[in-house]
CSV table of C-alpha atoms in Angstrom, one decimal:
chain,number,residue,atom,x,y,z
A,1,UNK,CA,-9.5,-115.7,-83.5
A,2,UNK,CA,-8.5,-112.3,-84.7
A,3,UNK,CA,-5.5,-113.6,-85.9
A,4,UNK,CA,-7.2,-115.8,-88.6
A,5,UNK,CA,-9.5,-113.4,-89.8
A,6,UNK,CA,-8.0,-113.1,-92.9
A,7,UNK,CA,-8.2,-117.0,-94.2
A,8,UNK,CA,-11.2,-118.3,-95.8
A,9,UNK,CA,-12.9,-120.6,-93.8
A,10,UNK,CA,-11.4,-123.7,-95.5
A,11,UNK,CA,-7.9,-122.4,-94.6
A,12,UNK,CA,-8.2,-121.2,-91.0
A,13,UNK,CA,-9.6,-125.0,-91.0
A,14,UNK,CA,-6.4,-126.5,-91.9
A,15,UNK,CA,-4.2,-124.2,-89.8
A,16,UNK,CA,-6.3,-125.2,-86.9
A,17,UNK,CA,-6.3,-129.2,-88.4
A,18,UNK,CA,-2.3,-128.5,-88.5
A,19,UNK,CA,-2.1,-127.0,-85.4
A,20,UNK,CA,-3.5,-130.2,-83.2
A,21,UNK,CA,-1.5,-132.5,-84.9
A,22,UNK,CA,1.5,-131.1,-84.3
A,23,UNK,CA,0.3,-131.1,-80.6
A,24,UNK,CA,-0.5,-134.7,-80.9
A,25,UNK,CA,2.7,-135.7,-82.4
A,26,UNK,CA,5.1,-133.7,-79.7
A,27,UNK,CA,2.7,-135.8,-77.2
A,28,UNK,CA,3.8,-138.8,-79.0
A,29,UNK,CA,7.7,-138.1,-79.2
A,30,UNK,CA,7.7,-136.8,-75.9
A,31,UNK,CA,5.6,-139.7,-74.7
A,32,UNK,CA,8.5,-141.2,-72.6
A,33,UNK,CA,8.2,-138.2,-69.8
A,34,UNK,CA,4.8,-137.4,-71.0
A,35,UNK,CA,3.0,-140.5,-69.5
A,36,UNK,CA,5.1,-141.0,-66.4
A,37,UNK,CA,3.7,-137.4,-65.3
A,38,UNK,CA,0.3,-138.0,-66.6
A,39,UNK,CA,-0.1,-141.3,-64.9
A,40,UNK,CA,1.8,-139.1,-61.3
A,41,UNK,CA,-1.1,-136.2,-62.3
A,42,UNK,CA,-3.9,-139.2,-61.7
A,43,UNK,CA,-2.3,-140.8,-58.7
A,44,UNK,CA,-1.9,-137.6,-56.7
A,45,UNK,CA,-5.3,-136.8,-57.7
A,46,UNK,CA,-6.7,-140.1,-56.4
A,47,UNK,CA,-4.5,-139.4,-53.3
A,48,UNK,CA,-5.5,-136.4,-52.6
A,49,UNK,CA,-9.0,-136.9,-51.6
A,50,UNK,CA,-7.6,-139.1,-48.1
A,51,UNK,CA,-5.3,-136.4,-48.0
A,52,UNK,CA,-7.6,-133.8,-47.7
A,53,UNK,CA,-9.9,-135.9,-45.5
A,54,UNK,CA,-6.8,-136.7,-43.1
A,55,UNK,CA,-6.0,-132.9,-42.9
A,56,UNK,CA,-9.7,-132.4,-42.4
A,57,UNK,CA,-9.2,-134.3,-38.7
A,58,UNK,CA,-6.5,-132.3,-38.0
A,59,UNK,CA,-4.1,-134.9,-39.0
A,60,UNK,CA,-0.3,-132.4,-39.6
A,61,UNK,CA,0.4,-132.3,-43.2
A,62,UNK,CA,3.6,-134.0,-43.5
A,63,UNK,CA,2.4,-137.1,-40.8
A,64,UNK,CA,-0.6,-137.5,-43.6
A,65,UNK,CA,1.6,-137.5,-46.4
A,66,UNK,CA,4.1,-139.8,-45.0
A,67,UNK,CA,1.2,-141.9,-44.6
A,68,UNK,CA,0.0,-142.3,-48.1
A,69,UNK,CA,3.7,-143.1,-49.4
A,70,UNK,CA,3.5,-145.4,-46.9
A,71,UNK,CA,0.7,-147.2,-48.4
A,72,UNK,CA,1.4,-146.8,-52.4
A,73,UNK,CA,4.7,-147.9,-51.4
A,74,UNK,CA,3.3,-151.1,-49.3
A,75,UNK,CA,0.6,-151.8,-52.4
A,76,UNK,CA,3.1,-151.3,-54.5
A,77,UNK,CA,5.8,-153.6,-53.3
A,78,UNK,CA,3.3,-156.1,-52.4
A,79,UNK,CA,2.0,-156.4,-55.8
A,80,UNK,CA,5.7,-156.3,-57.1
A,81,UNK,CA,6.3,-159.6,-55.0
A,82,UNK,CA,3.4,-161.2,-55.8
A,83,UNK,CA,4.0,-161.0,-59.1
A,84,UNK,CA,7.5,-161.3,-59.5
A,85,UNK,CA,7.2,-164.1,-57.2
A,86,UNK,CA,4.6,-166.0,-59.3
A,87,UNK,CA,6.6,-164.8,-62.4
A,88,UNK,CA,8.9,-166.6,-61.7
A,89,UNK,CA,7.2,-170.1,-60.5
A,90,UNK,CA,5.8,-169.7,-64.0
A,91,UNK,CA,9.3,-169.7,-65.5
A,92,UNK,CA,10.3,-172.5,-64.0
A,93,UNK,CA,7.6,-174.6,-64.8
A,94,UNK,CA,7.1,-173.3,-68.6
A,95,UNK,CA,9.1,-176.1,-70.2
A,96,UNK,CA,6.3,-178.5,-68.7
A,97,UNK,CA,3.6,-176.4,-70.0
A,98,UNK,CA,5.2,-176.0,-73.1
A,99,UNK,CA,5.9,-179.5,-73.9
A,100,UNK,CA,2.2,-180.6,-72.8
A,101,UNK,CA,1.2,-177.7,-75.0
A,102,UNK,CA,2.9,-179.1,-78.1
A,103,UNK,CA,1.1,-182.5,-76.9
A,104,UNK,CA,-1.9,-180.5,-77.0
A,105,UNK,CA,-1.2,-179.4,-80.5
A,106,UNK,CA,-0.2,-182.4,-81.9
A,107,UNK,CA,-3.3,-184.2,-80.7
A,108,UNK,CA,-5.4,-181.8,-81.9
A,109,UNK,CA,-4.0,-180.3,-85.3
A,110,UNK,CA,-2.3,-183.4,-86.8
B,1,UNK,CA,-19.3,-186.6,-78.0
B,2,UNK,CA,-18.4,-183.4,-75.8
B,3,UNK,CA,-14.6,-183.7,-77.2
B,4,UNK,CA,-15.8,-183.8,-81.4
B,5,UNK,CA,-17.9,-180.8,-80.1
B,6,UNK,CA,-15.0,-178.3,-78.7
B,7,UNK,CA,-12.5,-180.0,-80.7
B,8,UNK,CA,-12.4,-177.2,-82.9
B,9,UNK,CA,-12.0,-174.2,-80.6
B,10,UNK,CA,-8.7,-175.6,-79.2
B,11,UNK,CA,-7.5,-176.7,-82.6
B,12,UNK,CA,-7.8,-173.4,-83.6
B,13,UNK,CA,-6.4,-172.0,-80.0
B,14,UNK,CA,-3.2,-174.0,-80.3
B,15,UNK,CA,-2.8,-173.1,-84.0
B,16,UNK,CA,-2.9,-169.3,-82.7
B,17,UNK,CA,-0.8,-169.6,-79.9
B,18,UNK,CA,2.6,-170.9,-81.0
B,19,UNK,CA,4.3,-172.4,-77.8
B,20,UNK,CA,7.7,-170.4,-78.5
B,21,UNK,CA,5.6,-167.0,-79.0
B,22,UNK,CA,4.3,-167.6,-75.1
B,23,UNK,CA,7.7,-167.9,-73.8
B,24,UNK,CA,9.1,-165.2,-75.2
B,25,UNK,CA,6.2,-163.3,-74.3
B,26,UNK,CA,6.6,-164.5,-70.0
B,27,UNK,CA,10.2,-163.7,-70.8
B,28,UNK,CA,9.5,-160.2,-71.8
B,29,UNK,CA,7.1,-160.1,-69.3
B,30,UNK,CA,9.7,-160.4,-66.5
B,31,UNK,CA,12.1,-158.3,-68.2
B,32,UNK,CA,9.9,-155.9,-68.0
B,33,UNK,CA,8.9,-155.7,-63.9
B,34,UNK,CA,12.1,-154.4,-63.3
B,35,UNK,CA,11.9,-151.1,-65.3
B,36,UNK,CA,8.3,-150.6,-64.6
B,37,UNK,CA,9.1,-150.3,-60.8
B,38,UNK,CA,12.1,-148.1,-61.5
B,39,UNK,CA,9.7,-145.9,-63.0
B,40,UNK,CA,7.5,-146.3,-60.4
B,41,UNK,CA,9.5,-144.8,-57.7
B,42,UNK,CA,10.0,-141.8,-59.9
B,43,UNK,CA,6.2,-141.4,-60.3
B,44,UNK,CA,5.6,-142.2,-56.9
B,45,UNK,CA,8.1,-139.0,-56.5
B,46,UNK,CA,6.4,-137.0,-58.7
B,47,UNK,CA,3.0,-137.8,-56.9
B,48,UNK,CA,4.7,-136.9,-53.4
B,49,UNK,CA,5.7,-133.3,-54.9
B,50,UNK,CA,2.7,-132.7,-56.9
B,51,UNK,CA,0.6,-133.4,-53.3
B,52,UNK,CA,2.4,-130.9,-51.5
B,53,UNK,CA,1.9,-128.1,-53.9
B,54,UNK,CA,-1.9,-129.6,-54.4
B,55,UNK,CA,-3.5,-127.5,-51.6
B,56,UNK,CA,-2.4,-123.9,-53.0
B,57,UNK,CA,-2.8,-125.1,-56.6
B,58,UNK,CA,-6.2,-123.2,-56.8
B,59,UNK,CA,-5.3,-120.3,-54.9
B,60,UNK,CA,-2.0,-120.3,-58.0
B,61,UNK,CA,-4.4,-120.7,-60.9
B,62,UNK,CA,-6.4,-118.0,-59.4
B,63,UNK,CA,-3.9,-115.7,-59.7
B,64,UNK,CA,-2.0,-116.9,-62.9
B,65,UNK,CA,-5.2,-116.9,-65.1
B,66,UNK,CA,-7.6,-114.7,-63.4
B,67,UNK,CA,-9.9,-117.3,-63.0
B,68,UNK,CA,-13.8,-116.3,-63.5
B,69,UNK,CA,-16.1,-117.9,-61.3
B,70,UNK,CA,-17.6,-120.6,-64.4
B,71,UNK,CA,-13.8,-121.7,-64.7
B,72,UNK,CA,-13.0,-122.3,-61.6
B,73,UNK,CA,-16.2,-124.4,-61.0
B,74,UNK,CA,-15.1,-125.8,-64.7
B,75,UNK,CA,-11.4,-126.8,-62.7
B,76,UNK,CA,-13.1,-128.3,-59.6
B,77,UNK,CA,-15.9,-130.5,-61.6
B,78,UNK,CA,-12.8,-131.7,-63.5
B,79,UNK,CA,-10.7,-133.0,-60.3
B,80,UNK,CA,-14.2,-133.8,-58.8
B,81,UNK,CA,-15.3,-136.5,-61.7
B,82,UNK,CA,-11.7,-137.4,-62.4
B,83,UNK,CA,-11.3,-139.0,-58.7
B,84,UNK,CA,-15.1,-140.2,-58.9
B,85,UNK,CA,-14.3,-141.8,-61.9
B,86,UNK,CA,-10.8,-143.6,-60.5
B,87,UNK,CA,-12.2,-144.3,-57.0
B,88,UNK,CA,-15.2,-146.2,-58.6
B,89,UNK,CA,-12.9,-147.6,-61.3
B,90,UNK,CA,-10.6,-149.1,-58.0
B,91,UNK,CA,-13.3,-150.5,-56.2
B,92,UNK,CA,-14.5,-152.0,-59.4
B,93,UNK,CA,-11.1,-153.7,-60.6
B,94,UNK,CA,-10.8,-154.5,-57.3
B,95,UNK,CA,-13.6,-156.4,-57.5
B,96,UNK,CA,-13.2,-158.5,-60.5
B,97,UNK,CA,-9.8,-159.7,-59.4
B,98,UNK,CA,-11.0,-161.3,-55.9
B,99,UNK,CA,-14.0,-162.6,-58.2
B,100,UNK,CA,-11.8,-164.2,-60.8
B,101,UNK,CA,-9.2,-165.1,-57.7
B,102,UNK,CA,-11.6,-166.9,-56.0
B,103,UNK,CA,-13.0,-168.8,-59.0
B,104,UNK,CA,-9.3,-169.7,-60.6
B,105,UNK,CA,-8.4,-170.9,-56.8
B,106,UNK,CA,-11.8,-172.9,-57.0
B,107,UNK,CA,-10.7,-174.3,-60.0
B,108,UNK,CA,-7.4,-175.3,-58.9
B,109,UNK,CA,-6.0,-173.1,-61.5
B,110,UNK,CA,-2.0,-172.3,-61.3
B,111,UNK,CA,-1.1,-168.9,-60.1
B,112,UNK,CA,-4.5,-167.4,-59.7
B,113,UNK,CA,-3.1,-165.0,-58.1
B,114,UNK,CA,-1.5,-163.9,-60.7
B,115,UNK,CA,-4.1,-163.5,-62.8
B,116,UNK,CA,-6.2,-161.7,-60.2
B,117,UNK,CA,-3.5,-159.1,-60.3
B,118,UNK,CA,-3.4,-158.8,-64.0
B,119,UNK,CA,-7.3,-158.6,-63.6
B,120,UNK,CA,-6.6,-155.8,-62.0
B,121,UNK,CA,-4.9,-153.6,-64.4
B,122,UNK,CA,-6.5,-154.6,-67.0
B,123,UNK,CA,-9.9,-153.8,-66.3
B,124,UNK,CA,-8.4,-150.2,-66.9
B,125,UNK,CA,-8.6,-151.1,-70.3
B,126,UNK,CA,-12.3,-150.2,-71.8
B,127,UNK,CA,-13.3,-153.3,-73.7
B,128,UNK,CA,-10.2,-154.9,-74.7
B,129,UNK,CA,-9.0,-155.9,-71.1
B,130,UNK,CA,-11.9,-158.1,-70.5
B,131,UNK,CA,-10.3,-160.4,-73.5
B,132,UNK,CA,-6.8,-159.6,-72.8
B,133,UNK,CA,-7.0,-160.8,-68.9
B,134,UNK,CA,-9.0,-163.5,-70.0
B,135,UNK,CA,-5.7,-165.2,-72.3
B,136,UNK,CA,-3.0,-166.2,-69.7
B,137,UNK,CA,-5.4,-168.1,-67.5
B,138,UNK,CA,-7.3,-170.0,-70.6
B,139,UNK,CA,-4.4,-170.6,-71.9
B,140,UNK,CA,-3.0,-171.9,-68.4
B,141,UNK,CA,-7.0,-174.3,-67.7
B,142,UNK,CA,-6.1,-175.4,-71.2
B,143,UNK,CA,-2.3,-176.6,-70.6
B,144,UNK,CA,-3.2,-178.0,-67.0
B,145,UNK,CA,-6.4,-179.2,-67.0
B,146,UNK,CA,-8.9,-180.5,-69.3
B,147,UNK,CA,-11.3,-178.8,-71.7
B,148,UNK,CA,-14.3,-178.9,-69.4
B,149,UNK,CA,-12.5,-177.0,-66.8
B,150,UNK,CA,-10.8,-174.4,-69.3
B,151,UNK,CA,-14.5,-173.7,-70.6
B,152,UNK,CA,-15.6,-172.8,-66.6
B,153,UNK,CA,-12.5,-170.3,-66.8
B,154,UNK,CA,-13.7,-168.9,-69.7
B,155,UNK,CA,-17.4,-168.8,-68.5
B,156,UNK,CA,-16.0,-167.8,-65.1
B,157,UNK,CA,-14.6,-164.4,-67.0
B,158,UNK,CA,-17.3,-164.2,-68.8
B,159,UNK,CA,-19.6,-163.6,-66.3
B,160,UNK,CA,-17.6,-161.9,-64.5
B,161,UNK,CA,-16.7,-159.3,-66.6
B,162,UNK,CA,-20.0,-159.2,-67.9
B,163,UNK,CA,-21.8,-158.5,-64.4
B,164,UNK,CA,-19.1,-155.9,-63.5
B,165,UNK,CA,-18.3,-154.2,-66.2
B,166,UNK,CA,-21.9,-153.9,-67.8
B,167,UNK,CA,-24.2,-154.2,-65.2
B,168,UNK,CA,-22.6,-153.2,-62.2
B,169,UNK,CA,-20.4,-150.3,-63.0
B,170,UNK,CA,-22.8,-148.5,-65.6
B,171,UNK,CA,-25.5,-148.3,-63.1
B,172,UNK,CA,-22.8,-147.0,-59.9
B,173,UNK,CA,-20.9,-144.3,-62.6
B,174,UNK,CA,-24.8,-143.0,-63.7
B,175,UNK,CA,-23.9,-140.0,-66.1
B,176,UNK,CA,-20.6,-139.5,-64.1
B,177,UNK,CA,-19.0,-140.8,-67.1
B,178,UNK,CA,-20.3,-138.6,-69.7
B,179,UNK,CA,-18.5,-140.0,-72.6
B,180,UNK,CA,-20.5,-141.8,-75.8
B,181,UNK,CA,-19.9,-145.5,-76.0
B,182,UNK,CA,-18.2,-145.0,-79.5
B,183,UNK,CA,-15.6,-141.8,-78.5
B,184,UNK,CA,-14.4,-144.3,-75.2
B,185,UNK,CA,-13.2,-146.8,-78.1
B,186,UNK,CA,-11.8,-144.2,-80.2
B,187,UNK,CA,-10.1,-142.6,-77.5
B,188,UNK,CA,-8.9,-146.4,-76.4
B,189,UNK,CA,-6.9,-146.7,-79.8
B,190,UNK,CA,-5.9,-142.9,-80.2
B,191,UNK,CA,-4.2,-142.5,-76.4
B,192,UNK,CA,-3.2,-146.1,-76.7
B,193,UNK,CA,-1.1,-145.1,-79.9
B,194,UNK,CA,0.0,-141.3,-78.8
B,195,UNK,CA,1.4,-142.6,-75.3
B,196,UNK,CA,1.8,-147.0,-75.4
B,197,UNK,CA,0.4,-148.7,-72.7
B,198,UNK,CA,0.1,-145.7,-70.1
B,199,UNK,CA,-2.5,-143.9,-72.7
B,200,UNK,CA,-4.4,-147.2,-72.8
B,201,UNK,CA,-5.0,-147.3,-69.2
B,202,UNK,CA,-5.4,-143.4,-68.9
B,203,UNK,CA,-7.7,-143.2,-72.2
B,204,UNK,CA,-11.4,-142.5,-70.5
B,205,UNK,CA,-9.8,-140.4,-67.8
B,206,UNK,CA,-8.0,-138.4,-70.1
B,207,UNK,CA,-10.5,-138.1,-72.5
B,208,UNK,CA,-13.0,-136.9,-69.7
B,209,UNK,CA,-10.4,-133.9,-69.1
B,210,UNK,CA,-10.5,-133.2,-72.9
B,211,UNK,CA,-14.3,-132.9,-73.1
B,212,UNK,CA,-14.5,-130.5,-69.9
B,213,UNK,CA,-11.6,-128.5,-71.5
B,214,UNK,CA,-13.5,-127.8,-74.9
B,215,UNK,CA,-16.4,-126.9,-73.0
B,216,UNK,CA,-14.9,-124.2,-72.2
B,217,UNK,CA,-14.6,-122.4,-75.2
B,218,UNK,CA,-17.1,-121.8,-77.7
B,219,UNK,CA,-15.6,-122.9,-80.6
B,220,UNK,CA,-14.4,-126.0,-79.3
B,221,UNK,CA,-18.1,-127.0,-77.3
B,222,UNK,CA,-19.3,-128.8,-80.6
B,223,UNK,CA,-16.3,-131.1,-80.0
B,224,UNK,CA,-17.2,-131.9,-76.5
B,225,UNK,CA,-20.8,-132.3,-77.5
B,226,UNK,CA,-20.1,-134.8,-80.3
B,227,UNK,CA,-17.5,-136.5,-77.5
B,228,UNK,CA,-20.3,-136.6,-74.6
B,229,UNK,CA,-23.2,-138.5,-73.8
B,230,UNK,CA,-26.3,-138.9,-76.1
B,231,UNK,CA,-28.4,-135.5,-75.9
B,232,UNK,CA,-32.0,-135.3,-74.7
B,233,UNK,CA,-34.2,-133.5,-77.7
B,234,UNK,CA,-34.5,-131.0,-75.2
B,235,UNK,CA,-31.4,-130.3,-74.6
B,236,UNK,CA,-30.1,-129.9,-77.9
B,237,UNK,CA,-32.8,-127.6,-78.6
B,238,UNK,CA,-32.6,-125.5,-75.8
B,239,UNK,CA,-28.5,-125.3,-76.1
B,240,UNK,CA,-27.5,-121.4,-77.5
């Protein structure tokens, strides 16, 4: 703080004021690499609780690792098809739903 | 008599909901899967290296910051409530999508499983998840079925939602949380606009790490007061 000794209060305010928002908006620009790693930073610290425990039993380190891209892959891939997969059965049958929702609409708002 | 009495709601529903918005919406939708799980394998990268330096990432703070003893205990109550938070967050989501899974299936809805998995995400989302999961599948009870059944759905989320996210997971989080009820909804539309959708899912979490940080330092601790919980008389008169 020695730094800003030499403002009145009201100024060292806005410096500081200025100084987060130009933090905030780099975050936002750089938001595109900035949230992949965040969301990584929350994952490996969710995973690294089995991790630990794993190691604990005197599981090797790599074997335990392995293990848990095994299973974000697995969860991952099977919510990929289960969505996808239902995605798509909803495509195909939108133009049904859409016509019986313009039914709907006509009943209703006409 | 039960028709003139909800005739209204769906008026006003289908007026909202343009049927050429929805489409375009499903088709961006699935335009979208394929980048998100692009982007997926390179987070699921990053998580594999970040785990792997994780062990001696203490031992590396130590000796880049000379860590005192208060903020090292500061680092570890950080990771410690962080991975309460998400475990309990997990278990929670997890929860609400068989709920709402089993109900839509009971129901007969199409593609409940669908909306189990979209449950699931978006019960990250404080407060406006509950609605936004809700949408698809109303919407679907209301094209399918009739509007008795789309009212259940509704109800069925409702209650759901309601038992889960205010009843079940206050009482299992306790003061784990430690974020007032008004800076979790600020937070929602400040991370939500600094970093899209991530930031939305992300906002307590990372909000949580924010109040820890300015507790560190004395000039920012009035921030992380104002952030936090609602202080006990005592407390605030005993604080230096």
């Amino acid at each position: 703080m020695t730094a800003l000794e030499g403002f009145s209060p009201v100024a060292r305010g806005l410096i500081v004021a200025a100084a987060a928002a130009i933090v905030v908006i780099s975050v936002e620009v750089a938001a595109a690499i900035v949230a992949p790693i965040l969301l990584a930073a929350f994952v490996a610290v969710i995973a690294s609780s089995p991790l630990r425990w794993m190691q604990g039993r005197g599981v090797l380190k790599l074997i335990a690792l392995g293990l848990i891209v095994f299973v974000l892959l697995d969860v991952g891939s099977i919510v990929a098809l289960i969505s996808t997969g239902a995605l798509e059965g909803l495509r195909d049958s939108l133009p049904g739903y859409q016509e019986r929702l313009i039914l709907l609409s006509e009943e209703f708002g006409g | 008599l039960e028709r003139v009495g909800v005739q209204n709601a769906s008026e006003a529903t289908t007026d909202i909901l343009d049927p050429a918005v929805v489409t375009a919406l499903v088709r961006a939708a699935l335009a979208n899967v394929g980048s998100v799980f692009a982007s997926g394998l390179l987070i699921l990268l990053t998580v594999v290296f970040m785990l792997l330096e994780a062990p001696g990432m203490l031992a590396k703070l130590r000796a880049a910051f000379r860590l005192e003893a208060a903020s090292e205990a500061r680092v570890k109550r950080l990771f410690s409530s962080l991975n309460q938070y998400m475990r309990i967050k997990i278990l929670t989501s997890l929860g609400t999508a068989v709920c709402i899974w089993i109900w839509l299936w009971f129901l007969g809805i199409d593609f409940a499983v669908l909306w189990a998995v979209l449950a699931f995400f978006l019960n990250f989302i404080p407060f406006v998840g509950a609605f936004l999961m809700a949408i698809p599948a109303v919407l679907m009870a209301l094209v399918q079925t009739d509007l008795a059944t789309t009212l259940l759905v509704a109800a069925g989320y409702l209650v759901v939602n309601t038992a889960i996210g205010s009843v079940l997971e206050p009482r299992v989080m306790g003061r784990g949380l430690g974020i007032s009820t008004l800076a979790v909804f600020l937070s929602l539309l400040f991370w939500s606009w600094v970093l899209g959708t991530v930031g939305a899912f992300l906002s307590v979490p990372l909000t949580m790490a924010l109040i820890i940080a300015f507790e560190a330092s004395p000039q920012t601790r009035p921030i992380a007061v104002l952030l936090g919980p609602e202080v006990s008389p005592t407390e605030s008169s005993g604080d230096e």
